[in-house]
CSV table of C-alpha atoms in Angstrom, one decimal:
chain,number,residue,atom,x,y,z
A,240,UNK,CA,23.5,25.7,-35.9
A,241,UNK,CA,21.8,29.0,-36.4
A,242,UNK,CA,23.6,32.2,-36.6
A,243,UNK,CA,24.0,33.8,-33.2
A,244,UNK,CA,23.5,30.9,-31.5
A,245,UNK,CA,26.5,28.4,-29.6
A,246,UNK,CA,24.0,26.0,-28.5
A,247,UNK,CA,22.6,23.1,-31.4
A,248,UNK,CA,18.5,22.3,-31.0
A,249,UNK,CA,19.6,18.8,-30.5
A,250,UNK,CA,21.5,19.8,-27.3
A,251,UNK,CA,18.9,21.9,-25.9
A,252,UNK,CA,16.4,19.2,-26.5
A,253,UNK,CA,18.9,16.9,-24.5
A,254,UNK,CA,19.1,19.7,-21.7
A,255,UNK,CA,15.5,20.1,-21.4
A,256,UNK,CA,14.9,16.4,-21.1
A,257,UNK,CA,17.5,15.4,-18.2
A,258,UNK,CA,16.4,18.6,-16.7
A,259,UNK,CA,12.5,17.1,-16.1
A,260,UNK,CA,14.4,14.0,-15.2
A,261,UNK,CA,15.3,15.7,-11.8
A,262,UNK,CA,18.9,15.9,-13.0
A,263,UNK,CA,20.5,19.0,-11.4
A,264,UNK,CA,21.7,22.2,-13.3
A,265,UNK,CA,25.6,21.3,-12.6
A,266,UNK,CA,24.9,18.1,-13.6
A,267,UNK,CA,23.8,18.6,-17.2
A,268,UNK,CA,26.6,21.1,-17.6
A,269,UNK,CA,29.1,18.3,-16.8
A,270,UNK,CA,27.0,16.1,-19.1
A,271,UNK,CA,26.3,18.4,-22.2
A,272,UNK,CA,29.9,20.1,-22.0
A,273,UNK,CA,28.3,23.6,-21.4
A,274,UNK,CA,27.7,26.4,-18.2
A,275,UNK,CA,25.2,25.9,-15.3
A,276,UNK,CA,24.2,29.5,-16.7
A,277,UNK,CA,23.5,28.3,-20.4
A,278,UNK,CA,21.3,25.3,-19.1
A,279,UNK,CA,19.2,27.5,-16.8
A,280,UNK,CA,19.1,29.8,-20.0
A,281,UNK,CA,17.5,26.9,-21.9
A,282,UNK,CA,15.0,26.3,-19.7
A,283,UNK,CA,14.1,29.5,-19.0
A,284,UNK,CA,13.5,29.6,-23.2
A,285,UNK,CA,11.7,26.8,-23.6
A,286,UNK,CA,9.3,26.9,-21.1
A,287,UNK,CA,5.8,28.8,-21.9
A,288,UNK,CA,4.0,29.9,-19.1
A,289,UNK,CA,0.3,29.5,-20.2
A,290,UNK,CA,-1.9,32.3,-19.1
A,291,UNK,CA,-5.1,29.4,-19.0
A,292,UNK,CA,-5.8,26.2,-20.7
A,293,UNK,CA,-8.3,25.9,-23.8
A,294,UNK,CA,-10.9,24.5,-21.5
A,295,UNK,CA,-11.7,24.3,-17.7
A,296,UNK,CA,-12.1,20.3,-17.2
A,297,UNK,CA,-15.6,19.6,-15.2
A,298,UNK,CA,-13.4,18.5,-12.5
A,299,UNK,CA,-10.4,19.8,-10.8
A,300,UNK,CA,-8.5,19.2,-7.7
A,301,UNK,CA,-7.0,21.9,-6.1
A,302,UNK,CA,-3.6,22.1,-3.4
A,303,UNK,CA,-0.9,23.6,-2.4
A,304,UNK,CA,2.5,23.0,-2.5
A,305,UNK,CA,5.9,24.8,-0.7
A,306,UNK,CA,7.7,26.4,-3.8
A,307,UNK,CA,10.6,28.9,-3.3
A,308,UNK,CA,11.5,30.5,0.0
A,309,UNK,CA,9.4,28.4,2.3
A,310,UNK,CA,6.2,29.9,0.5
A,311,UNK,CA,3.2,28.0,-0.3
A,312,UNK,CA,2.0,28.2,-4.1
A,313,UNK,CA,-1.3,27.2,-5.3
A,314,UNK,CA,-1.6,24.1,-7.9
A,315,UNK,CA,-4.8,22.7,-9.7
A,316,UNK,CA,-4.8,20.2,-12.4
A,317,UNK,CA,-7.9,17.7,-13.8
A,318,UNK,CA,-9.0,15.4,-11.9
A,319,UNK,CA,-10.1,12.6,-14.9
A,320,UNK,CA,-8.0,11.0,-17.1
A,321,UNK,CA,-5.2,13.7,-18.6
A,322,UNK,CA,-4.3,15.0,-15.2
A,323,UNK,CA,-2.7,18.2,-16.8
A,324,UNK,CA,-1.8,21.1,-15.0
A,325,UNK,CA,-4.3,23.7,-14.9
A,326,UNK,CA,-2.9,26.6,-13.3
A,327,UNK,CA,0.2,26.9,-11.1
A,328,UNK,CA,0.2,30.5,-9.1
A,329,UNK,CA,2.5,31.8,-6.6
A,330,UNK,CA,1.2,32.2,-4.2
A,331,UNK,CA,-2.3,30.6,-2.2
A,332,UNK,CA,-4.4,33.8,-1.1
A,333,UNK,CA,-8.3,33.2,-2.0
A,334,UNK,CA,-7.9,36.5,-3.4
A,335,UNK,CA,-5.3,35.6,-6.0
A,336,UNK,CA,-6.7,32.2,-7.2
A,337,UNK,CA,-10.2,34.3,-7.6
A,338,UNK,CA,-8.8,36.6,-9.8
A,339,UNK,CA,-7.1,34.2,-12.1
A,340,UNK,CA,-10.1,32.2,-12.9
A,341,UNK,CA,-12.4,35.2,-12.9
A,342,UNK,CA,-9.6,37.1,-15.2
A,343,UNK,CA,-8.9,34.8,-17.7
A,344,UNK,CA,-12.4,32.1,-17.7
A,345,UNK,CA,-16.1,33.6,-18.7
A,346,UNK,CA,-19.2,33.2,-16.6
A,347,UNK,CA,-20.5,30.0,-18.6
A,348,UNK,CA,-16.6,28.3,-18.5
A,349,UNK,CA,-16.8,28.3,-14.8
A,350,UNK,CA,-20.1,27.4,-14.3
A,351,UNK,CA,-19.3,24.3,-16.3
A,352,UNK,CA,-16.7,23.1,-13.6
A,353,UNK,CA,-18.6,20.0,-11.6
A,354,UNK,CA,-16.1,19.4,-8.3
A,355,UNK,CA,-13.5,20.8,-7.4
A,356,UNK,CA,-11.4,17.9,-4.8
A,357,UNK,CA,-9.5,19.7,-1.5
A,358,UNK,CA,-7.9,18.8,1.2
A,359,UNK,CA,-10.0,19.6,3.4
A,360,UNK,CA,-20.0,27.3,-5.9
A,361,UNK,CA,-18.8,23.8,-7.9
A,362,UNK,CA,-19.6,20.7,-5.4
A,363,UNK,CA,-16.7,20.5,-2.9
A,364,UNK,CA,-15.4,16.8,-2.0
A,365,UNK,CA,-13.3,16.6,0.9
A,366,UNK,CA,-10.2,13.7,0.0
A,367,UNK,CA,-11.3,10.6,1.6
A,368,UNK,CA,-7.5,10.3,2.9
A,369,UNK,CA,-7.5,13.5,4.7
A,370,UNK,CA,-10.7,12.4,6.3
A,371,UNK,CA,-9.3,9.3,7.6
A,372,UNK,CA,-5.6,11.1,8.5
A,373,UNK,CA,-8.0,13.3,10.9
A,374,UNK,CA,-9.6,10.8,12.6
A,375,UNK,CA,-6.5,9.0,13.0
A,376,UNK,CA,-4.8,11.6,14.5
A,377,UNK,CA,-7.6,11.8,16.8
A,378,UNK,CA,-7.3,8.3,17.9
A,379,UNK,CA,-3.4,8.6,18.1
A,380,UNK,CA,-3.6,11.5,20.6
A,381,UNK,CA,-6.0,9.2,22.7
A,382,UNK,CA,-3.5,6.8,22.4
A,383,UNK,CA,-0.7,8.7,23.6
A,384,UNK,CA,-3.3,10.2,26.3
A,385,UNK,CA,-3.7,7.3,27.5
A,386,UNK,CA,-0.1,6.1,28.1
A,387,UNK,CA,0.5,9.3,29.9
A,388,UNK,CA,-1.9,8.5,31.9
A,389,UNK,CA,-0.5,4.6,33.4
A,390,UNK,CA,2.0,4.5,36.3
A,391,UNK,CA,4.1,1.6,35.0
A,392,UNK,CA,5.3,1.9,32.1
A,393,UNK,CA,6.7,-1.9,32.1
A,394,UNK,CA,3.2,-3.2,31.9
A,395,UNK,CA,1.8,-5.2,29.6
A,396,UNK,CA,-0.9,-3.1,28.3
A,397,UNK,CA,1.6,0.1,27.9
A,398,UNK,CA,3.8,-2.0,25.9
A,399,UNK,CA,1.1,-2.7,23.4
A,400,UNK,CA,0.1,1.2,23.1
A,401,UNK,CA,3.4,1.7,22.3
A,402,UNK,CA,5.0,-0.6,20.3
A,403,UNK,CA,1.7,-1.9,18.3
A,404,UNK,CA,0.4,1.1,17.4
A,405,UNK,CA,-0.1,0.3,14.5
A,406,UNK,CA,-3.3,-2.4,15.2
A,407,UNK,CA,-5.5,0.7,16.4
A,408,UNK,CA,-5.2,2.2,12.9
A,409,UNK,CA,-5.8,-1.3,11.3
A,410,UNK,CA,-9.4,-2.1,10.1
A,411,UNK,CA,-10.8,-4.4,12.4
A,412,UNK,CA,-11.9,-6.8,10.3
A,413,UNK,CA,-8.1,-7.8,8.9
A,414,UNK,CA,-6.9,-8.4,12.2
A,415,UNK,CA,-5.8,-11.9,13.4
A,416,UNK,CA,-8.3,-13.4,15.6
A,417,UNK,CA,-7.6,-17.2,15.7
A,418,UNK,CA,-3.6,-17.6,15.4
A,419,UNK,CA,-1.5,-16.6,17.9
A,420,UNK,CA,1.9,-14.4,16.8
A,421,UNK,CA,4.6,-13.5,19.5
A,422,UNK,CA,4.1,-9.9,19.9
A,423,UNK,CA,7.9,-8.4,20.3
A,424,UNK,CA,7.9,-5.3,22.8
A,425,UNK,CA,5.3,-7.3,24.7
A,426,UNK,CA,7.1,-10.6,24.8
A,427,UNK,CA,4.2,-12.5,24.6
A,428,UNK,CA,2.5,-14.6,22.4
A,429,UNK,CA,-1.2,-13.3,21.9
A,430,UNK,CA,-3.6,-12.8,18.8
A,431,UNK,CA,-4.0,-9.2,17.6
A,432,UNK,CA,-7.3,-8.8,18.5
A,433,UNK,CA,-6.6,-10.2,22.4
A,434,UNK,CA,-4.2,-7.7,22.0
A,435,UNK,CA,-6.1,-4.7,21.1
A,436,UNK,CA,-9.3,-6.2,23.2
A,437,UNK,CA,-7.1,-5.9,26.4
A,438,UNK,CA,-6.9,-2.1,25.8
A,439,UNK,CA,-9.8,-1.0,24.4
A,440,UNK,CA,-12.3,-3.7,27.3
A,441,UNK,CA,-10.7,-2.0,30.2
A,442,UNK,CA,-10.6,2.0,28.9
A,443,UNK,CA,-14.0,2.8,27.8
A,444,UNK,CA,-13.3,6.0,27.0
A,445,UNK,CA,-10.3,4.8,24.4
A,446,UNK,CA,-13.1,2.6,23.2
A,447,UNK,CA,-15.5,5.1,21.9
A,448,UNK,CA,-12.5,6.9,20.0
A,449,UNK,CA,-11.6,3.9,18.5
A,450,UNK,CA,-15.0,2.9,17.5
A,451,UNK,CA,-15.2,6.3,15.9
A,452,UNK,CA,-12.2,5.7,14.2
A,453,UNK,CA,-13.2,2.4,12.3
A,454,UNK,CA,-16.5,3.5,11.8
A,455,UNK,CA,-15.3,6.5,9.6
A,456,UNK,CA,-12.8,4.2,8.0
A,457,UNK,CA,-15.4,1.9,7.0
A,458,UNK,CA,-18.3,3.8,5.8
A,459,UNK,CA,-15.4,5.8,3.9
A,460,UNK,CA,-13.8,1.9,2.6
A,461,UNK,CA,-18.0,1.2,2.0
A,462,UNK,CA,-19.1,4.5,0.4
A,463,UNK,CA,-21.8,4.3,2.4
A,464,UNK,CA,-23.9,7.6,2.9
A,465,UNK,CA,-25.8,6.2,5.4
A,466,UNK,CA,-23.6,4.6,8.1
A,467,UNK,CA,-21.2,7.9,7.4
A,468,UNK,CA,-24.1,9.9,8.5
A,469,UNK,CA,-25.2,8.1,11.4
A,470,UNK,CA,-21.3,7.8,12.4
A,471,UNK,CA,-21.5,11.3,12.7
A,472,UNK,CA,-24.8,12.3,14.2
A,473,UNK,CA,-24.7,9.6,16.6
A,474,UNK,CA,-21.3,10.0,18.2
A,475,UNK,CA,-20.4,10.7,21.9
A,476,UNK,CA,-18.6,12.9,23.3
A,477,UNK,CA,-15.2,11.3,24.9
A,478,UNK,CA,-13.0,14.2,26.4
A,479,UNK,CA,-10.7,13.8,23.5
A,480,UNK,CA,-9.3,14.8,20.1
A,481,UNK,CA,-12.1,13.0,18.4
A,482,UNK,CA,-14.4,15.5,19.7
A,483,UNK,CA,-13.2,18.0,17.5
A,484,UNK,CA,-12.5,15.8,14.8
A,485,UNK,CA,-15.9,14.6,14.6
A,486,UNK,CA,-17.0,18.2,14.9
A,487,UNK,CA,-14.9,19.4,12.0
A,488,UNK,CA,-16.6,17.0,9.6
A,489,UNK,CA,-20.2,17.6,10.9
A,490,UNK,CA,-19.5,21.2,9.9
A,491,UNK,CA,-18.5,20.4,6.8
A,492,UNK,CA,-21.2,17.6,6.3
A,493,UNK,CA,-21.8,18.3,2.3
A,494,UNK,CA,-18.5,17.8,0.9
A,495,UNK,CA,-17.6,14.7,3.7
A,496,UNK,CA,-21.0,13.1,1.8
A,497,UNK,CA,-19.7,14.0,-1.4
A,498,UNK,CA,-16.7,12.2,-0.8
A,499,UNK,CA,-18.1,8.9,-0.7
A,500,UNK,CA,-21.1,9.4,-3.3
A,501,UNK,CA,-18.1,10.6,-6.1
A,502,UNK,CA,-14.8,8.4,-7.2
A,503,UNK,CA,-12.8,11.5,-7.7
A,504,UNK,CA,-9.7,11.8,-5.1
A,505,UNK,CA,-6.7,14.6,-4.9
A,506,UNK,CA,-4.3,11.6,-5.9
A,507,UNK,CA,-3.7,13.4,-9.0
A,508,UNK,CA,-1.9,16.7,-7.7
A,509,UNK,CA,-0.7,15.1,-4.8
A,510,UNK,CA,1.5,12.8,-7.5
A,511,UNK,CA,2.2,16.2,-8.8
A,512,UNK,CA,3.4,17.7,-5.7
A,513,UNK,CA,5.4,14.3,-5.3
A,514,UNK,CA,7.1,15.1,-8.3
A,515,UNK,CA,7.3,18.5,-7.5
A,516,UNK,CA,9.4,17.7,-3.9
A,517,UNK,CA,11.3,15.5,-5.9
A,518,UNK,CA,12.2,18.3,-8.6
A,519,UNK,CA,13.6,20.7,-6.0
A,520,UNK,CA,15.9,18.1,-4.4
A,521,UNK,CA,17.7,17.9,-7.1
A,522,UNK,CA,17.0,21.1,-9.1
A,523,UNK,CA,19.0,23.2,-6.3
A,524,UNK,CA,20.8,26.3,-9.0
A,525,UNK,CA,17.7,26.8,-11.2
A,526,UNK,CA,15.9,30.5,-10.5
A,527,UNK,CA,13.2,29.3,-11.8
A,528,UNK,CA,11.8,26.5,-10.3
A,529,UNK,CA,8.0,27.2,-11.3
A,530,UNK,CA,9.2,27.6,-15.1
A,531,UNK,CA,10.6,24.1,-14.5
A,532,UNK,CA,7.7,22.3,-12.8
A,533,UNK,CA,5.2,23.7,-15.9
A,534,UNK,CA,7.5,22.3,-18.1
């Protein structure tokens, strides 16, 4: 043990470990024998906040995440192999994550980024799963619309809207045609695909969102830029959400292309974020949550 310090390396090596191991402050104390306040002191030690990385990898996926006090911080990590934290900041203004690249990377080390993978100038890839979580919205709100819409709601074709959602969202071509499966809410026994025939045959107007729906799903499944781009070009106007669903990725035509001609996918940070939730669950005490999360 060094002079002037209480605390051996091997125990702070311990703390630091349980404490990425979403083991709370309180809970280590108890463990290691020691204060809340001398654990969150170790962390606080050991952790170097790294003003940039060595290299910019050629491509990154940016998001966002809710850090302290209900505020949204910005993340970014590689989107290849290492998946390493690029830069963490606290907050998500366009203004701030400008500056920190532009502050701390040259011309020619930003110029060498490739893609950058959003959500929703380096080549901008929209994430296939937000693609497909719009348009399913889309066709969930029809869905609903629709039941709004019937008198009875004992009726056979209410009871599939609402209790087999699910089949709407499922890719046509894995649902049961030939056997028949009793369909509880329903009380019936019925293939899926009578089942989902009964609704969309007699709404047309539910039929056009739902074709929308599977045939962004499968020229997305496909990564086909073709079919994607005649989805889009080619689809009519139905009175509901999917209108502006549909609209939203015509606008942003480039990077909804991009996202089927390039493998790259915000799967990374999002595991990050996962991780991230996880942490402050359990990390409840610790000031200094970011420090933690770098860490």
């Amino acid at each position: 043990m060094e002079e002037g310090h209480t605390l051996s390396h091997q125990l702070k090596r311990s703390v630091l470990h349980m404490a990425r191991e979403g083991i709370t402050a309180t809970g280590i104390a108890r463990i290691c024998h020691c204060s809340p306040s001398s654990v969150i002191r170790i962390i606080d030690e050991a952790v170097e906040l790294k003003s940039r990385v060595a290299r910019l990898p050629e491509n990154l996926c940016f998001d966002e995440f809710c850090s302290v006090n209900s505020t949204m911080s910005f993340i970014c990590c590689d989107a290849e192999r290492s998946h390493d934290i690029v830069a963490i900041l606290e907050n998500r203004l366009t203004k701030t994550i400008r500056e920190h690249f532009m502050n701390r990377y040259t011309n020619r080390e930003r110029a060498a980024v490739k893609s950058i993978v959003v959500d929703l100038n380096a080549r901008i890839i929209i994430d296939r799963f937000h693609i497909v979580q719009l348009v399913g919205r889309a066709l969930g709100n029809a869905r609903i619309s629709l039941m709004k819409k019937m008198n009875d709601c004992h009726c056979k074709e209410y009871k599939i809207l609402k209790a087999h959602w699910r089949l709407f969202h499922k890719d046509s071509a894995d649902l049961e045609a030939a056997r028949s499966v009793y369909l509880r809410g329903v009380n019936e026994y019925m293939t899926q695909q009578n089942a989902l025939d009964l609704i969309v045959k007699n709404h047309p107007q539910f039929e056009k969102v739902y074709d929308a729906h599977q045939d962004v799903f499968n020229a997305l499944k496909e990564k086909n830029r073709e079919r994607l781009i005649d989805v889009l070009e080619n689809y009519h106007h139905s009175g509901q959400n999917m209108d502006t669903a549909i609209f939203t990725l015509k606008k942003n035509m480039t990077a909804i292309l991009n996202s089927v001609e390039y493998d790259f996918s915000n799967g990374p940070v999002e595991g990050i974020n996962r991780r991230i939730k996880s942490l402050k669950r359990s990390c409840f005490g610790l000031r200094n949550r970011i420090a933690l999360i770098r860490s």
